[in-house]
């Protein structure tokens, strides 16, 4: 139960971006993060990709009766640390317990409010000629969770989730400018994010498989499981559709700031609107279809 | 997955009240409402009791795999109806499915933003001399859910939840003025709401058991189960702590508007700060303790 029933925000606010998500990831602790870190970063990222500065947060935690207090403390601490690092203030929350057996572990829902200076960055903003940038390797989070669910220990494979805030990436790119669309490729991965942008912007997006940064161990696991890594969720990456005059600068600055795998992976065209097309390593072209249904339950 | 990652609010906003809650009520359909209606009204009410006008909403829905689509539609429709009736716009949301057996039914989390004109109404605002008003009968929602959980059919007992928006009540009371504190007595009921106000305002609250409006069938069930109805959750009532010069007017106006059981049930004193004291039907006085733990799991 919240102390007051809600939180109050005062100030002269013109535009607010707000996003909410429920996080059900299983397992709750994984290499590179936990459900608390994911819940904070995930909603921060949804606000940041729209060009806003995440400023306030609310959370609800629903746990199973008998859930370890030490685990709960660890998760909540982890969530708070992410919010603190981005100067996001938690203003209200809710906590509930469900009887044993009625919920598996814990579900966290976070809502993040961001203050927007200027116009929001929308999925519909991509323009023919734009370059497509990814801020780092793709599919790392998805690979970790998928490994667990197939009974493979991700740690012994050296897999680590990319779970984290993308605010620093957005700040660097926004400083340079020219961002026409931005999206964090979570459920459904890079494929889903690009398909949504292609559809909403009425353009096609052409990507070059040889340019997509993928960790060797992620690629190996995905080959073994027969899954294309472009469908694997990221939880700390962003795809940027940017003015071709700015793309090099953005990649250079991102690499300087430590995002060494940032890469231009493709471009936007006007023909065949709504499609995402990949030049494959084998040399041909194929349509990157949208995912129907979910590859991995409880990925985030 | 939300279409955009978040919603955008534009306008010259000075003060915002925002609240979030996860709703886990079991059963999901009950006389007087369902989890969708509860999820919408619950978060609307948390914002309204702080004096704000609920304006925007976000929701997340997490369901068990195999959950009936017809049930989901009924619940979502019910949620949307409450928001529509109060002119609250849903601006973003999230939907997730968990594998069979990992969640019992559905959990809905709603976040509501309200625009505040003036200062927020806080739990710390009650003053000695204030009158205590309840807007209607207490414990109706709690009685319904508790009945189910004891294997009693609430319908055959004629029990109905009070689940609903308290915005009309707040509007009437705010028009008259003099509200120093307001709270919707949800988990822990009237007892918990008054204890929180007494503690935070540094006052004592004296209530008269004979004045508290309680339906006969609620009273009968509570007697049978040995539970004091003051601990039973309401989901469509509000407790107002108001200037004694305004209390009569507020009750008269509420009754005129159809809230026929609205009643002045007590007053605020400065002595014994932090305590809630009830003059019982038997004639004596007793301290209304705070609830430790939960009487009924998944009450809301």
Coordinates of C-alpha atoms in Angstrom, one line a residue:
Chain A
X1 CA 0.0 0.0 0.0
X2 CA 1.4 3.4 -0.9
X3 CA 1.7 5.9 1.9
X4 CA -0.2 8.6 0.1
X5 CA -2.4 7.1 -2.6
X6 CA -0.2 8.7 -5.3
X7 CA 2.7 10.9 -6.0
X8 CA 2.7 14.6 -6.9
X9 CA 4.8 16.2 -9.7
X10 CA 5.0 20.0 -9.6
X11 CA 6.6 22.3 -12.2
X12 CA 6.1 23.8 -15.5
X13 CA 5.8 20.8 -17.7
X14 CA 5.0 21.1 -21.3
X15 CA 5.3 17.6 -22.7
X16 CA 5.5 14.3 -20.9
X17 CA 6.2 10.9 -22.3
X18 CA 5.0 8.0 -20.2
X19 CA 5.3 4.3 -20.5
X20 CA 4.4 1.2 -18.5
X21 CA 5.3 -2.4 -18.7
X22 CA 5.0 -5.5 -16.6
X23 CA 8.1 -7.6 -16.3
X24 CA 7.7 -11.4 -15.8
X25 CA 11.2 -12.6 -16.8
X26 CA 12.2 -16.1 -15.7
X27 CA 14.7 -16.7 -14.2
X28 CA 14.6 -13.6 -12.0
X29 CA 18.4 -13.6 -11.7
X30 CA 20.5 -14.0 -14.8
X31 CA 24.1 -13.1 -15.9
X32 CA 24.1 -9.4 -16.5
X33 CA 21.0 -8.5 -14.5
X34 CA 17.8 -9.5 -12.7
X35 CA 14.1 -8.6 -12.9
X36 CA 14.6 -5.4 -10.9
X37 CA 17.3 -4.1 -13.2
X38 CA 15.3 -5.1 -16.2
X39 CA 12.1 -3.5 -14.9
X40 CA 13.8 -0.2 -14.3
X41 CA 15.9 -0.1 -17.5
X42 CA 13.0 -1.4 -19.7
X43 CA 10.6 1.4 -18.9
X44 CA 13.4 4.0 -18.8
X45 CA 14.3 2.9 -22.3
X46 CA 10.8 3.1 -23.7
X47 CA 10.7 6.7 -22.6
X48 CA 14.2 7.5 -23.8
X49 CA 13.7 6.2 -27.3
X50 CA 10.9 8.7 -27.8
X51 CA 13.5 11.5 -27.1
X52 CA 12.4 12.3 -23.5
X53 CA 14.5 12.4 -20.4
X54 CA 13.3 9.8 -17.9
X55 CA 12.5 11.7 -14.7
X56 CA 9.9 10.0 -12.5
X57 CA 9.0 6.4 -11.9
X58 CA 6.3 4.3 -10.1
X59 CA 6.4 0.6 -9.5
X60 CA 4.3 -2.3 -8.3
X61 CA 5.7 -5.5 -7.0
X62 CA 3.5 -8.7 -6.8
X63 CA 5.2 -11.7 -5.1
X64 CA 4.3 -15.2 -4.2
X65 CA 3.7 -15.9 -0.6
X66 CA 7.0 -17.3 0.8
X67 CA 9.2 -15.4 -1.7
X68 CA 12.6 -14.9 -0.1
X69 CA 13.0 -11.5 1.5
X70 CA 16.7 -11.5 0.7
X71 CA 15.8 -12.0 -3.0
X72 CA 13.2 -9.3 -2.9
X73 CA 15.7 -6.9 -1.3
X74 CA 18.3 -7.7 -3.9
X75 CA 15.8 -7.1 -6.8
X76 CA 14.5 -3.9 -5.4
X77 CA 18.0 -2.6 -4.7
X78 CA 18.9 -3.4 -8.3
X79 CA 15.9 -1.6 -9.6
X80 CA 16.6 1.5 -7.4
X81 CA 20.2 1.6 -8.5
X82 CA 19.2 1.9 -12.2
X83 CA 16.7 4.7 -11.4
X84 CA 19.3 6.5 -9.2
X85 CA 22.0 6.3 -11.9
X86 CA 19.6 8.1 -14.3
X87 CA 18.4 10.6 -11.7
X88 CA 14.9 9.1 -11.9
X89 CA 12.8 9.7 -8.8
X90 CA 10.5 6.9 -7.5
X91 CA 7.3 8.8 -6.5
X92 CA 4.8 6.1 -5.7
X93 CA 4.3 2.3 -5.6
X94 CA 2.3 -0.7 -4.6
X95 CA 3.2 -4.1 -3.1
X96 CA 1.0 -7.2 -3.0
X97 CA 1.4 -10.8 -2.0
X98 CA -0.4 -13.6 -3.7
X99 CA -1.0 -17.0 -2.1
X100 CA 1.6 -19.8 -2.7
X101 CA 1.1 -21.4 -6.1
X102 CA -0.9 -18.6 -7.6
X103 CA 2.0 -16.7 -9.1
X104 CA 5.5 -18.1 -10.0
X105 CA 7.9 -15.8 -8.2
X106 CA 7.5 -12.1 -8.8
X107 CA 6.0 -9.7 -11.4
X108 CA 7.2 -6.1 -11.4
X109 CA 5.4 -3.3 -13.2
X110 CA 7.2 0.0 -13.8
X111 CA 5.8 3.3 -15.1
X112 CA 8.3 5.9 -16.1
X113 CA 7.6 9.6 -17.0
X114 CA 10.0 11.6 -19.1
X115 CA 10.1 15.2 -19.8
X116 CA 10.2 16.0 -23.5
X117 CA 12.0 19.0 -24.9
X118 CA 10.8 19.4 -28.5
X119 CA 8.8 16.9 -30.5
X120 CA 8.7 13.2 -29.7
X121 CA 10.7 10.7 -31.8
X122 CA 8.1 8.4 -33.3
X123 CA 8.3 5.1 -35.2
X124 CA 6.7 6.8 -38.1
X125 CA 9.6 9.2 -38.7
X126 CA 12.0 7.1 -40.8
X127 CA 12.8 8.6 -44.3
X128 CA 14.2 7.2 -47.5
X129 CA 18.0 7.6 -47.4
X130 CA 18.2 7.2 -43.6
X131 CA 21.0 5.0 -42.2
X132 CA 20.2 2.3 -39.6
X133 CA 22.4 2.2 -36.6
X134 CA 22.5 -0.4 -33.8
X135 CA 24.2 0.7 -30.6
X136 CA 25.7 -2.7 -29.8
X137 CA 25.6 -6.5 -30.2
X138 CA 22.1 -7.8 -30.7
X139 CA 20.2 -10.7 -29.0
X140 CA 22.3 -10.9 -25.9
X141 CA 19.4 -10.8 -23.4
X142 CA 17.3 -13.1 -25.5
X143 CA 20.1 -15.6 -25.8
X144 CA 20.5 -15.8 -22.0
X145 CA 16.9 -16.3 -21.2
X146 CA 16.3 -18.7 -24.1
X147 CA 19.3 -20.8 -23.0
X148 CA 17.8 -21.2 -19.5
X149 CA 14.5 -22.2 -20.9
X150 CA 16.2 -24.9 -23.1
X151 CA 18.0 -26.2 -20.0
X152 CA 21.4 -24.7 -21.1
X153 CA 23.4 -22.9 -18.5
X154 CA 24.2 -19.5 -20.1
X155 CA 27.1 -18.9 -17.7
X156 CA 29.0 -21.9 -19.0
X157 CA 28.4 -20.5 -22.5
X158 CA 29.8 -17.1 -21.4
X159 CA 26.5 -15.5 -22.3
X160 CA 25.5 -12.1 -20.6
X161 CA 22.4 -10.1 -20.9
X162 CA 22.8 -6.5 -22.3
X163 CA 20.0 -5.4 -19.8
X164 CA 20.6 -1.7 -19.0
X165 CA 19.7 1.9 -19.7
X166 CA 20.1 3.3 -23.2
X167 CA 19.8 6.9 -21.9
X168 CA 23.6 7.6 -22.5
X169 CA 23.3 6.3 -26.1
X170 CA 20.3 8.5 -26.8
X171 CA 22.0 11.6 -25.2
X172 CA 25.1 11.1 -27.5
X173 CA 22.9 10.7 -30.6
X174 CA 20.5 13.5 -29.7
X175 CA 23.5 15.9 -29.2
X176 CA 24.6 15.2 -32.8
X177 CA 21.0 15.2 -34.1
X178 CA 19.3 13.8 -37.2
X179 CA 17.4 11.0 -35.4
X180 CA 14.2 10.3 -37.4
X181 CA 13.1 7.2 -35.5
X182 CA 14.5 5.2 -32.5
X183 CA 13.4 1.9 -30.9
X184 CA 14.7 -0.5 -28.3
X185 CA 14.5 -3.9 -29.9
X186 CA 13.0 -5.9 -27.1
X187 CA 10.5 -8.7 -27.7
X188 CA 10.9 -9.9 -31.2
X189 CA 14.3 -8.3 -31.4
X190 CA 15.8 -6.3 -34.2
X191 CA 13.4 -7.9 -36.7
X192 CA 10.3 -6.7 -34.9
X193 CA 11.6 -3.2 -34.2
X194 CA 12.5 -2.6 -37.8
X195 CA 9.3 -4.1 -39.1
X196 CA 7.3 -1.7 -36.9
X197 CA 9.3 1.3 -38.1
X198 CA 9.0 0.2 -41.8
X199 CA 5.3 -0.2 -41.5
X200 CA 4.6 3.0 -39.6
X201 CA 6.9 5.1 -41.7
X202 CA 5.8 3.6 -45.0
X203 CA 9.3 2.8 -46.1
X204 CA 11.4 -0.3 -46.6
X205 CA 14.5 -1.0 -44.5
X206 CA 17.4 -2.9 -46.0
X207 CA 20.0 -4.4 -43.7
X208 CA 23.2 -6.1 -44.3
X209 CA 23.6 -9.3 -42.3
X210 CA 27.4 -9.1 -42.4
X211 CA 27.3 -5.7 -40.6
X212 CA 25.0 -6.8 -37.7
X213 CA 27.1 -7.1 -34.5
X214 CA 26.4 -10.4 -32.9
X215 CA 28.6 -12.1 -30.3
X216 CA 30.1 -15.4 -31.3
X217 CA 28.6 -17.3 -28.4
X218 CA 25.1 -15.9 -29.2
X219 CA 25.5 -16.8 -32.8
X220 CA 26.6 -20.4 -31.9
X221 CA 23.7 -20.9 -29.5
X222 CA 21.2 -19.6 -32.0
X223 CA 22.6 -21.8 -34.7
X224 CA 22.2 -24.8 -32.4
X225 CA 18.6 -23.9 -31.6
X226 CA 17.8 -22.9 -35.2
X227 CA 16.7 -19.4 -34.3
X228 CA 17.7 -16.3 -36.3
X229 CA 19.4 -13.9 -33.8
X230 CA 17.5 -11.0 -35.4
X231 CA 14.5 -12.2 -33.5
X232 CA 16.3 -12.3 -30.1
X233 CA 15.4 -9.6 -27.6
X234 CA 17.9 -6.9 -26.6
X235 CA 17.3 -5.0 -23.3
X236 CA 20.0 -2.4 -23.5
X237 CA 20.4 -1.6 -27.2
X238 CA 18.7 0.9 -29.5
X239 CA 18.2 1.1 -33.2
X240 CA 18.4 4.5 -34.7
X241 CA 17.2 5.7 -38.1
X242 CA 19.2 8.8 -38.8
X243 CA 20.0 11.3 -41.4
X244 CA 22.8 9.8 -43.6
X245 CA 24.9 13.0 -43.0
X246 CA 24.9 12.3 -39.2
X247 CA 25.3 8.5 -39.1
X248 CA 29.1 8.4 -39.2
X249 CA 29.4 11.0 -36.5
X250 CA 27.0 9.2 -34.2
X251 CA 28.8 5.9 -34.6
X252 CA 32.2 7.5 -34.0
X253 CA 30.9 9.3 -30.9
X254 CA 29.2 6.1 -29.6
X255 CA 32.4 4.1 -30.1
X256 CA 34.5 6.8 -28.3
X257 CA 32.0 6.6 -25.4
X258 CA 32.6 2.8 -25.1
X259 CA 29.9 1.5 -27.4
X260 CA 32.5 -0.2 -29.5
X261 CA 30.1 -2.4 -31.4
X262 CA 27.9 0.4 -32.6
X263 CA 27.5 0.0 -36.3
X264 CA 25.6 1.2 -39.4
X265 CA 23.8 -1.9 -40.5
X266 CA 21.6 -0.7 -43.4
X267 CA 19.5 2.0 -45.0
X268 CA 16.0 3.1 -45.7
X269 CA 14.4 3.1 -49.2
X270 CA 11.0 4.1 -50.5
X271 CA 10.3 1.1 -52.7
X272 CA 8.4 -1.9 -51.2
X273 CA 7.1 0.1 -48.2
X274 CA 6.5 -1.9 -45.0
X275 CA 9.2 -4.5 -45.7
X276 CA 12.4 -5.3 -44.0
X277 CA 14.9 -6.9 -46.4
X278 CA 18.2 -8.5 -45.4
X279 CA 21.2 -9.1 -47.7
X280 CA 22.3 -12.4 -46.2
X281 CA 25.8 -13.7 -45.6
X282 CA 25.2 -16.1 -48.4
X283 CA 24.8 -13.2 -50.8
X284 CA 21.1 -13.2 -51.6
X285 CA 18.2 -11.1 -50.2
X286 CA 15.4 -12.3 -48.0
X287 CA 12.4 -10.7 -46.3
X288 CA 12.7 -10.4 -42.5
X289 CA 9.2 -11.4 -41.5
X290 CA 7.5 -10.2 -38.4
X291 CA 7.3 -12.7 -35.6
X292 CA 3.9 -14.3 -35.1
X293 CA 3.6 -15.3 -31.5
X294 CA 6.4 -15.5 -29.0
X295 CA 9.7 -17.4 -29.4
X296 CA 10.5 -17.5 -25.7
X297 CA 7.9 -17.0 -22.9
X298 CA 8.9 -14.7 -20.0
X299 CA 11.8 -13.2 -21.9
X300 CA 11.1 -9.8 -20.2
Chain B
X1 CA 3.5 -4.7 -26.9
X2 CA 2.6 -1.0 -27.1
X3 CA 2.5 0.5 -30.6
X4 CA 4.7 3.3 -29.7
X5 CA 6.8 2.6 -26.6
X6 CA 4.9 5.2 -24.6
X7 CA 2.2 7.8 -24.7
X8 CA 2.7 11.6 -25.0
X9 CA 0.9 14.2 -23.0
X10 CA 1.0 17.8 -24.3
X11 CA -0.2 20.9 -22.7
X12 CA 0.6 23.4 -20.0
X13 CA 0.5 21.2 -16.9
X14 CA 1.5 22.6 -13.6
X15 CA 0.8 19.8 -11.2
X16 CA 0.2 16.1 -11.8
X17 CA -0.9 13.4 -9.4
X18 CA -0.1 9.9 -10.5
X19 CA -0.8 6.6 -8.9
X20 CA -0.2 2.9 -9.9
X21 CA -1.6 -0.3 -8.5
X22 CA -1.6 -4.0 -9.4
X23 CA -4.9 -5.7 -9.2
X24 CA -5.0 -9.4 -8.4
X25 CA -8.6 -9.8 -7.1
X26 CA -10.0 -13.4 -7.0
X27 CA -12.5 -14.2 -8.4
X28 CA -12.1 -12.0 -11.4
X29 CA -15.9 -11.7 -11.8
X30 CA -18.0 -10.8 -8.8
X31 CA -21.4 -9.2 -8.1
X32 CA -21.0 -5.5 -8.7
X33 CA -17.9 -5.7 -10.9
X34 CA -14.9 -7.5 -12.2
X35 CA -11.1 -7.1 -12.1
X36 CA -11.2 -4.7 -15.1
X37 CA -13.7 -2.3 -13.4
X38 CA -11.8 -2.6 -10.2
X39 CA -8.5 -1.8 -11.9
X40 CA -9.8 1.3 -13.6
X41 CA -11.8 2.6 -10.6
X42 CA -9.1 1.8 -8.1
X43 CA -6.4 3.9 -9.7
X44 CA -8.8 6.6 -10.6
X45 CA -9.9 6.8 -7.0
X46 CA -6.3 7.0 -5.7
X47 CA -5.8 10.1 -7.8
X48 CA -9.2 11.6 -7.1
X49 CA -8.8 11.5 -3.3
X50 CA -5.8 13.7 -3.6
X51 CA -8.0 16.3 -5.2
X52 CA -6.9 15.8 -8.8
X53 CA -9.0 15.2 -11.9
X54 CA -8.1 11.8 -13.4
X55 CA -7.2 12.4 -17.0
X56 CA -4.9 9.8 -18.5
X57 CA -4.4 6.1 -17.9
X58 CA -2.0 3.3 -18.8
X59 CA -2.5 -0.3 -18.2
X60 CA -0.7 -3.6 -18.3
X61 CA -2.4 -7.0 -18.5
X62 CA -0.6 -10.3 -17.7
X63 CA -2.6 -13.4 -18.3
X64 CA -2.2 -17.1 -18.0
X65 CA -1.8 -19.0 -21.3
X66 CA -5.2 -20.4 -22.2
X67 CA -7.1 -17.6 -20.5
X68 CA -10.4 -17.3 -22.2
X69 CA -10.4 -14.6 -24.8
X70 CA -14.1 -13.9 -24.1
X71 CA -13.3 -13.3 -20.4
X72 CA -10.4 -11.0 -21.4
X73 CA -12.7 -9.0 -23.7
X74 CA -15.3 -8.7 -21.0
X75 CA -12.7 -7.5 -18.5
X76 CA -11.0 -5.0 -20.8
X77 CA -14.4 -3.6 -21.9
X78 CA -15.3 -3.2 -18.3
X79 CA -12.1 -1.3 -17.7
X80 CA -12.5 0.9 -20.7
X81 CA -16.1 1.7 -19.7
X82 CA -15.0 3.1 -16.4
X83 CA -12.2 5.2 -18.0
X84 CA -14.6 6.5 -20.6
X85 CA -17.3 7.5 -18.1
X86 CA -14.7 9.7 -16.3
X87 CA -13.2 11.0 -19.6
X88 CA -9.9 9.3 -18.8
X89 CA -7.9 8.6 -22.0
X90 CA -5.8 5.4 -22.2
X91 CA -2.5 6.5 -23.7
X92 CA -0.3 3.4 -23.5
X93 CA -0.2 -0.2 -22.4
X94 CA 1.4 -3.6 -22.4
X95 CA 0.1 -7.2 -22.7
X96 CA 1.9 -10.3 -21.7
X97 CA 1.1 -14.0 -21.5
X98 CA 2.7 -16.3 -18.9
X99 CA 2.8 -20.1 -19.4
X100 CA 0.0 -22.2 -17.9
X101 CA 0.3 -22.7 -14.2
X102 CA 2.7 -19.8 -13.6
X103 CA 0.0 -17.2 -12.9
X104 CA -3.5 -17.8 -11.6
X105 CA -5.8 -16.0 -14.1
X106 CA -4.9 -12.4 -14.7
X107 CA -3.1 -9.4 -13.1
X108 CA -3.9 -5.9 -14.3
X109 CA -1.8 -2.9 -13.4
X110 CA -3.2 0.5 -14.0
X111 CA -1.5 3.9 -13.7
X112 CA -3.6 7.0 -13.7
X113 CA -2.5 10.6 -14.0
X114 CA -4.6 13.4 -12.8
X115 CA -4.3 17.1 -13.3
X116 CA -4.3 19.1 -10.1
X117 CA -5.7 22.6 -9.7
X118 CA -4.4 24.0 -6.4
X119 CA -2.7 22.0 -3.7
X120 CA -3.1 18.2 -3.2
X121 CA -5.3 16.8 -0.5
X122 CA -2.9 14.9 1.8
X123 CA -3.4 12.3 4.6
X124 CA -1.6 14.8 6.9
X125 CA -4.2 17.5 6.6
X126 CA -6.9 16.5 9.2
X127 CA -7.4 19.1 11.9
X128 CA -9.0 18.9 15.4
X129 CA -12.7 19.7 15.1
X130 CA -13.0 18.2 11.6
X131 CA -16.0 16.0 10.9
X132 CA -15.5 12.5 9.4
X133 CA -17.8 11.7 6.5
X134 CA -18.2 8.3 4.7
X135 CA -19.8 8.5 1.3
X136 CA -21.7 5.2 1.6
X137 CA -22.0 1.8 3.3
X138 CA -18.7 0.3 4.2
X139 CA -17.2 -3.1 3.6
X140 CA -19.3 -4.1 0.6
X141 CA -16.4 -5.1 -1.6
X142 CA -14.5 -6.9 1.1
X143 CA -17.6 -8.9 2.1
X144 CA -18.1 -10.2 -1.4
X145 CA -14.5 -11.4 -1.9
X146 CA -14.3 -12.7 1.6
X147 CA -17.5 -14.7 1.2
X148 CA -16.1 -16.3 -2.0
X149 CA -12.9 -17.2 -0.2
X150 CA -14.8 -18.9 2.6
X151 CA -16.8 -20.9 0.1
X152 CA -20.0 -18.8 0.6
X153 CA -21.9 -17.6 -2.5
X154 CA -22.2 -13.9 -2.2
X155 CA -25.0 -13.8 -4.7
X156 CA -27.2 -16.0 -2.6
X157 CA -26.5 -13.6 0.4
X158 CA -27.5 -10.6 -1.8
X159 CA -24.0 -9.1 -1.4
X160 CA -22.7 -6.6 -4.0
X161 CA -19.4 -4.9 -4.3
X162 CA -19.3 -1.1 -4.2
X163 CA -16.5 -1.2 -6.8
X164 CA -16.7 2.1 -8.8
X165 CA -15.4 5.6 -9.3
X166 CA -15.5 8.1 -6.4
X167 CA -14.9 11.0 -8.8
X168 CA -18.5 12.3 -8.6
X169 CA -18.4 12.3 -4.8
X170 CA -15.1 14.2 -4.7
X171 CA -16.5 16.7 -7.2
X172 CA -19.5 17.4 -5.0
X173 CA -17.4 17.7 -1.9
X174 CA -14.8 19.9 -3.6
X175 CA -17.4 22.2 -4.9
X176 CA -18.6 22.9 -1.3
X177 CA -15.0 22.9 0.0
X178 CA -13.4 22.4 3.4
X179 CA -11.8 19.0 2.7
X180 CA -8.7 18.6 4.8
X181 CA -8.0 14.9 4.1
X182 CA -9.6 12.3 1.9
X183 CA -9.0 8.6 1.5
X184 CA -10.6 5.6 -0.2
X185 CA -10.8 2.9 2.4
X186 CA -9.5 -0.1 0.4
X187 CA -7.2 -2.8 1.9
X188 CA -7.8 -2.7 5.7
X189 CA -11.0 -0.8 5.3
X190 CA -12.2 2.2 7.2
X191 CA -10.0 1.2 10.2
X192 CA -6.8 1.4 8.2
X193 CA -7.7 4.6 6.3
X194 CA -8.5 6.4 9.5
X195 CA -5.4 5.1 11.3
X196 CA -3.2 6.4 8.5
X197 CA -4.8 9.8 8.6
X198 CA -4.7 10.0 12.4
X199 CA -1.0 9.1 12.4
X200 CA 0.1 11.4 9.6
X201 CA -2.1 14.3 10.8
X202 CA -1.0 13.9 14.5
X203 CA -4.6 13.8 15.7
X204 CA -7.1 11.3 17.1
X205 CA -10.2 10.3 15.2
X206 CA -13.3 9.4 17.2
X207 CA -16.0 7.5 15.4
X208 CA -19.5 6.4 16.5
X209 CA -20.3 2.8 15.6
X210 CA -24.0 3.5 15.5
X211 CA -23.5 6.0 12.8
X212 CA -21.4 3.9 10.4
X213 CA -23.6 2.8 7.5
X214 CA -23.3 -1.0 7.0
X215 CA -25.6 -3.1 5.0
X216 CA -27.5 -5.7 7.0
X217 CA -26.2 -8.7 4.9
X218 CA -22.6 -7.4 5.3
X219 CA -23.1 -7.1 9.0
X220 CA -24.6 -10.6 9.2
X221 CA -21.7 -12.2 7.2
X222 CA -19.1 -10.4 9.3
X223 CA -20.7 -11.5 12.5
X224 CA -20.7 -15.1 11.3
X225 CA -17.0 -14.9 10.3
X226 CA -16.1 -12.9 13.5
X227 CA -14.6 -10.0 11.5
X228 CA -15.2 -6.4 12.4
X229 CA -16.7 -4.7 9.2
X230 CA -14.5 -1.7 9.8
X231 CA -11.6 -3.8 8.4
X232 CA -13.4 -4.8 5.2
X233 CA -12.3 -3.1 2.0
X234 CA -14.4 -0.7 0.1
X235 CA -13.7 0.0 -3.6
X236 CA -16.1 2.8 -4.3
X237 CA -16.3 4.9 -1.1
X238 CA -14.4 7.8 0.3
X239 CA -13.7 9.0 3.8
X240 CA -13.6 12.8 4.1
X241 CA -12.2 14.8 6.9
X242 CA -13.8 18.2 6.6
X243 CA -14.3 21.5 8.2
X244 CA -17.3 21.1 10.7
X245 CA -19.0 24.2 9.0
X246 CA -19.1 22.3 5.7
X247 CA -19.9 18.7 6.7
X248 CA -23.7 19.1 6.8
X249 CA -23.8 20.7 3.4
X250 CA -21.6 18.0 1.9
X251 CA -23.8 15.2 3.3
X252 CA -26.9 16.9 2.1
X253 CA -25.6 17.4 -1.4
X254 CA -24.2 13.8 -1.6
X255 CA -27.6 12.4 -0.5
X256 CA -29.4 14.6 -3.1
X257 CA -27.0 13.2 -5.8
X258 CA -28.0 9.6 -4.8
X259 CA -25.4 8.8 -2.1
X260 CA -28.2 8.2 0.4
X261 CA -26.0 6.5 3.0
X262 CA -23.5 9.3 3.2
X263 CA -23.1 10.0 6.9
X264 CA -21.1 12.0 9.4
X265 CA -19.6 9.2 11.6
X266 CA -17.2 11.1 13.9
X267 CA -14.9 13.9 14.6
X268 CA -11.2 14.7 15.0
X269 CA -9.6 15.6 18.3
X270 CA -6.1 16.7 19.3
X271 CA -5.7 14.5 22.4
X272 CA -4.1 11.0 22.1
X273 CA -2.7 11.7 18.6
X274 CA -2.4 8.8 16.2
X275 CA -5.3 6.9 17.7
X276 CA -8.7 5.9 16.2
X277 CA -11.3 5.4 18.9
X278 CA -14.8 4.0 18.4
X279 CA -17.8 4.5 20.7
X280 CA -19.3 1.0 20.4
X281 CA -22.9 0.0 20.0
X282 CA -22.6 -1.4 23.6
X283 CA -21.8 2.1 24.9
X284 CA -18.1 1.9 25.7
X285 CA -15.0 3.1 23.8
X286 CA -12.4 1.0 22.1
X287 CA -9.2 1.6 20.1
X288 CA -9.5 0.6 16.5
X289 CA -6.2 -1.0 15.9
X290 CA -4.4 -1.1 12.6
X291 CA -4.5 -4.3 10.8
X292 CA -1.3 -6.4 11.0
X293 CA -1.1 -8.5 7.8
X294 CA -4.0 -9.2 5.5
X295 CA -7.4 -10.5 6.4
X296 CA -8.3 -11.7 2.9
X297 CA -5.7 -12.4 0.2
X298 CA -6.4 -11.0 -3.4
X299 CA -9.1 -8.7 -2.1
X300 CA -8.1 -6.2 -4.8

